[in-house]
Amino acid sequence: MSTVVNQDRRQRAVLRLDPDVKQRAEYWAERRGYRSVNEYMAEAVDEKIRRENLDYDLPTLEIARLNQLVDEMKALSTNAANLERVVTQGFDSLIGLTRGDNYLLDAEEGELSA
């Protein structure tokens, strides 16, 4: 049950709101500088449709948090690789000591220089 209103080709839609929701919509419409609560609600419906279509910009704080999490994952990956390297080298050294293949167990050849 839509009719064309004015020359801008917009159509009228009837909307029923809870009194508390209407009061909050009027508050935000005034605070955001809309000429009427109807313009605010039309923009809200358009924004909701964009969100349903996954077509929206992430706010700056969400982008910053996401970048922080990505950096932390990268650091964690680097730390895990370093830990793996240290453990592997430690076990290689222990195995070398038990076999007697370590350079520290070689006999001395000559005097030590001071």
PDB file of C-alpha atoms in Angstrom:
ATOM      1  CA  MET A   1       0.000   0.000   0.000  1.00  0.00           C
ATOM      2  CA  SER A   2       2.497   2.581  -1.232  1.00  0.00           C
ATOM      3  CA  THR A   3       1.883   5.890  -2.913  1.00  0.00           C
ATOM      4  CA  VAL A   4       4.293   8.305  -4.599  1.00  0.00           C
ATOM      5  CA  VAL A   5       4.960  11.368  -2.479  1.00  0.00           C
ATOM      6  CA  ASN A   6       6.407  14.661  -3.773  1.00  0.00           C
ATOM      7  CA  GLN A   7       8.554  14.929  -6.847  1.00  0.00           C
ATOM      8  CA  ASP A   8      11.547  12.967  -5.457  1.00  0.00           C
ATOM      9  CA  ARG A   9       9.855   9.641  -6.272  1.00  0.00           C
ATOM     10  CA  ARG A  10      10.079   8.333  -2.719  1.00  0.00           C
ATOM     11  CA  GLN A  11       7.271   6.146  -1.495  1.00  0.00           C
ATOM     12  CA  ARG A  12       5.497   6.321   1.811  1.00  0.00           C
ATOM     13  CA  ALA A  13       5.558   3.349   4.189  1.00  0.00           C
ATOM     14  CA  VAL A  14       3.632   3.062   7.429  1.00  0.00           C
ATOM     15  CA  LEU A  15       5.695   2.168  10.474  1.00  0.00           C
ATOM     16  CA  ARG A  16       4.487   1.404  13.978  1.00  0.00           C
ATOM     17  CA  LEU A  17       6.967   1.887  16.818  1.00  0.00           C
ATOM     18  CA  ASP A  18       6.951   1.299  20.520  1.00  0.00           C
ATOM     19  CA  PRO A  19       6.744   4.687  22.292  1.00  0.00           C
ATOM     20  CA  ASP A  20      10.208   4.227  23.827  1.00  0.00           C
ATOM     21  CA  VAL A  21      11.745   3.371  20.443  1.00  0.00           C
ATOM     22  CA  LYS A  22      10.037   6.383  18.846  1.00  0.00           C
ATOM     23  CA  GLN A  23      11.357   8.649  21.577  1.00  0.00           C
ATOM     24  CA  ARG A  24      14.926   7.340  21.083  1.00  0.00           C
ATOM     25  CA  ALA A  25      14.593   7.706  17.286  1.00  0.00           C
ATOM     26  CA  GLU A  26      13.471  11.315  17.708  1.00  0.00           C
ATOM     27  CA  TYR A  27      16.376  11.975  20.079  1.00  0.00           C
ATOM     28  CA  TRP A  28      18.971  10.576  17.652  1.00  0.00           C
ATOM     29  CA  ALA A  29      17.364  12.235  14.634  1.00  0.00           C
ATOM     30  CA  GLU A  30      17.652  15.603  16.370  1.00  0.00           C
ATOM     31  CA  ARG A  31      21.154  14.880  17.625  1.00  0.00           C
ATOM     32  CA  ARG A  32      22.372  13.841  14.139  1.00  0.00           C
ATOM     33  CA  GLY A  33      20.782  16.869  12.481  1.00  0.00           C
ATOM     34  CA  TYR A  34      18.019  15.234  10.458  1.00  0.00           C
ATOM     35  CA  ARG A  35      15.096  17.462   9.479  1.00  0.00           C
ATOM     36  CA  SER A  36      12.617  14.861  10.730  1.00  0.00           C
ATOM     37  CA  VAL A  37      12.475  11.504  12.432  1.00  0.00           C
ATOM     38  CA  ASN A  38      11.159  10.076   9.140  1.00  0.00           C
ATOM     39  CA  GLU A  39      14.445  10.902   7.380  1.00  0.00           C
ATOM     40  CA  TYR A  40      16.348   9.290  10.246  1.00  0.00           C
ATOM     41  CA  MET A  41      14.241   6.120  10.018  1.00  0.00           C
ATOM     42  CA  ALA A  42      14.625   5.968   6.216  1.00  0.00           C
ATOM     43  CA  GLU A  43      18.400   6.166   6.642  1.00  0.00           C
ATOM     44  CA  ALA A  44      18.248   3.509   9.386  1.00  0.00           C
ATOM     45  CA  VAL A  45      16.337   1.124   7.104  1.00  0.00           C
ATOM     46  CA  ASP A  46      18.839   1.752   4.287  1.00  0.00           C
ATOM     47  CA  GLU A  47      21.752   1.068   6.667  1.00  0.00           C
ATOM     48  CA  LYS A  48      20.123  -2.150   7.922  1.00  0.00           C
ATOM     49  CA  ILE A  49      19.682  -3.364   4.336  1.00  0.00           C
ATOM     50  CA  ARG A  50      23.370  -2.623   3.592  1.00  0.00           C
ATOM     51  CA  ARG A  51      24.363  -4.630   6.675  1.00  0.00           C
ATOM     52  CA  GLU A  52      22.189  -7.544   5.565  1.00  0.00           C
ATOM     53  CA  ASN A  53      24.030  -7.417   2.226  1.00  0.00           C
ATOM     54  CA  LEU A  54      27.395  -7.317   4.093  1.00  0.00           C
ATOM     55  CA  ASP A  55      28.101  -3.941   2.498  1.00  0.00           C
ATOM     56  CA  TYR A  56      29.374  -1.745   5.310  1.00  0.00           C
ATOM     57  CA  ASP A  57      32.561  -0.111   6.529  1.00  0.00           C
ATOM     58  CA  LEU A  58      34.219  -1.297   9.703  1.00  0.00           C
ATOM     59  CA  PRO A  59      34.579   1.412  12.327  1.00  0.00           C
ATOM     60  CA  THR A  60      38.093   2.580  13.095  1.00  0.00           C
ATOM     61  CA  LEU A  61      38.224   0.875  16.501  1.00  0.00           C
ATOM     62  CA  GLU A  62      37.279  -2.486  15.021  1.00  0.00           C
ATOM     63  CA  ILE A  63      39.934  -2.133  12.330  1.00  0.00           C
ATOM     64  CA  ALA A  64      42.545  -1.214  14.936  1.00  0.00           C
ATOM     65  CA  ARG A  65      41.595  -4.187  17.128  1.00  0.00           C
ATOM     66  CA  LEU A  66      41.669  -6.553  14.162  1.00  0.00           C
ATOM     67  CA  ASN A  67      45.116  -5.276  13.162  1.00  0.00           C
ATOM     68  CA  GLN A  68      46.294  -5.727  16.753  1.00  0.00           C
ATOM     69  CA  LEU A  69      45.083  -9.333  16.775  1.00  0.00           C
ATOM     70  CA  VAL A  70      46.812 -10.021  13.453  1.00  0.00           C
ATOM     71  CA  ASP A  71      50.073  -8.572  14.823  1.00  0.00           C
ATOM     72  CA  GLU A  72      49.776 -10.686  17.970  1.00  0.00           C
ATOM     73  CA  MET A  73      49.215 -13.836  15.922  1.00  0.00           C
ATOM     74  CA  LYS A  74      52.286 -13.027  13.836  1.00  0.00           C
ATOM     75  CA  ALA A  75      54.362 -12.501  17.008  1.00  0.00           C
ATOM     76  CA  LEU A  76      53.037 -15.751  18.469  1.00  0.00           C
ATOM     77  CA  SER A  77      53.993 -17.604  15.302  1.00  0.00           C
ATOM     78  CA  THR A  78      57.507 -16.138  15.423  1.00  0.00           C
ATOM     79  CA  ASN A  79      57.867 -17.058  19.105  1.00  0.00           C
ATOM     80  CA  ALA A  80      56.726 -20.621  18.442  1.00  0.00           C
ATOM     81  CA  ALA A  81      59.260 -20.962  15.602  1.00  0.00           C
ATOM     82  CA  ASN A  82      62.053 -19.625  17.842  1.00  0.00           C
ATOM     83  CA  LEU A  83      61.070 -21.983  20.641  1.00  0.00           C
ATOM     84  CA  GLU A  84      61.080 -24.917  18.223  1.00  0.00           C
ATOM     85  CA  ARG A  85      64.565 -23.952  17.027  1.00  0.00           C
ATOM     86  CA  VAL A  86      65.940 -23.647  20.580  1.00  0.00           C
ATOM     87  CA  VAL A  87      64.468 -26.976  21.678  1.00  0.00           C
ATOM     88  CA  THR A  88      65.751 -28.751  18.568  1.00  0.00           C
ATOM     89  CA  GLN A  89      69.253 -27.323  19.009  1.00  0.00           C
ATOM     90  CA  GLY A  90      69.215 -28.243  22.713  1.00  0.00           C
ATOM     91  CA  PHE A  91      68.304 -31.846  21.982  1.00  0.00           C
ATOM     92  CA  ASP A  92      70.930 -32.005  19.225  1.00  0.00           C
ATOM     93  CA  SER A  93      73.545 -30.789  21.718  1.00  0.00           C
ATOM     94  CA  LEU A  94      72.485 -33.361  24.318  1.00  0.00           C
ATOM     95  CA  ILE A  95      72.577 -36.174  21.772  1.00  0.00           C
ATOM     96  CA  GLY A  96      76.011 -34.998  20.639  1.00  0.00           C
ATOM     97  CA  LEU A  97      77.286 -35.016  24.232  1.00  0.00           C
ATOM     98  CA  THR A  98      76.052 -38.562  24.854  1.00  0.00           C
ATOM     99  CA  ARG A  99      77.756 -39.794  21.663  1.00  0.00           C
ATOM    100  CA  GLY A 100      80.987 -37.978  22.437  1.00  0.00           C
ATOM    101  CA  ASP A 101      80.719 -35.958  19.215  1.00  0.00           C
ATOM    102  CA  ASN A 102      80.956 -32.577  20.920  1.00  0.00           C
ATOM    103  CA  TYR A 103      83.921 -30.319  20.230  1.00  0.00           C
ATOM    104  CA  LEU A 104      84.192 -29.595  23.958  1.00  0.00           C
ATOM    105  CA  LEU A 105      85.236 -33.205  24.582  1.00  0.00           C
ATOM    106  CA  ASP A 106      88.161 -33.114  22.100  1.00  0.00           C
ATOM    107  CA  ALA A 107      91.677 -33.513  23.499  1.00  0.00           C
ATOM    108  CA  GLU A 108      93.725 -30.362  23.783  1.00  0.00           C
ATOM    109  CA  GLU A 109      96.404 -29.788  21.214  1.00  0.00           C
ATOM    110  CA  GLY A 110      99.034 -27.466  22.599  1.00  0.00           C
ATOM    111  CA  GLU A 111      98.858 -24.744  25.158  1.00  0.00           C
ATOM    112  CA  LEU A 112      95.972 -22.413  25.603  1.00  0.00           C
ATOM    113  CA  SER A 113      96.742 -18.825  24.735  1.00  0.00           C
ATOM    114  CA  ALA A 114      95.955 -16.199  27.292  1.00  0.00           C
TER     115      ALA A 114
END
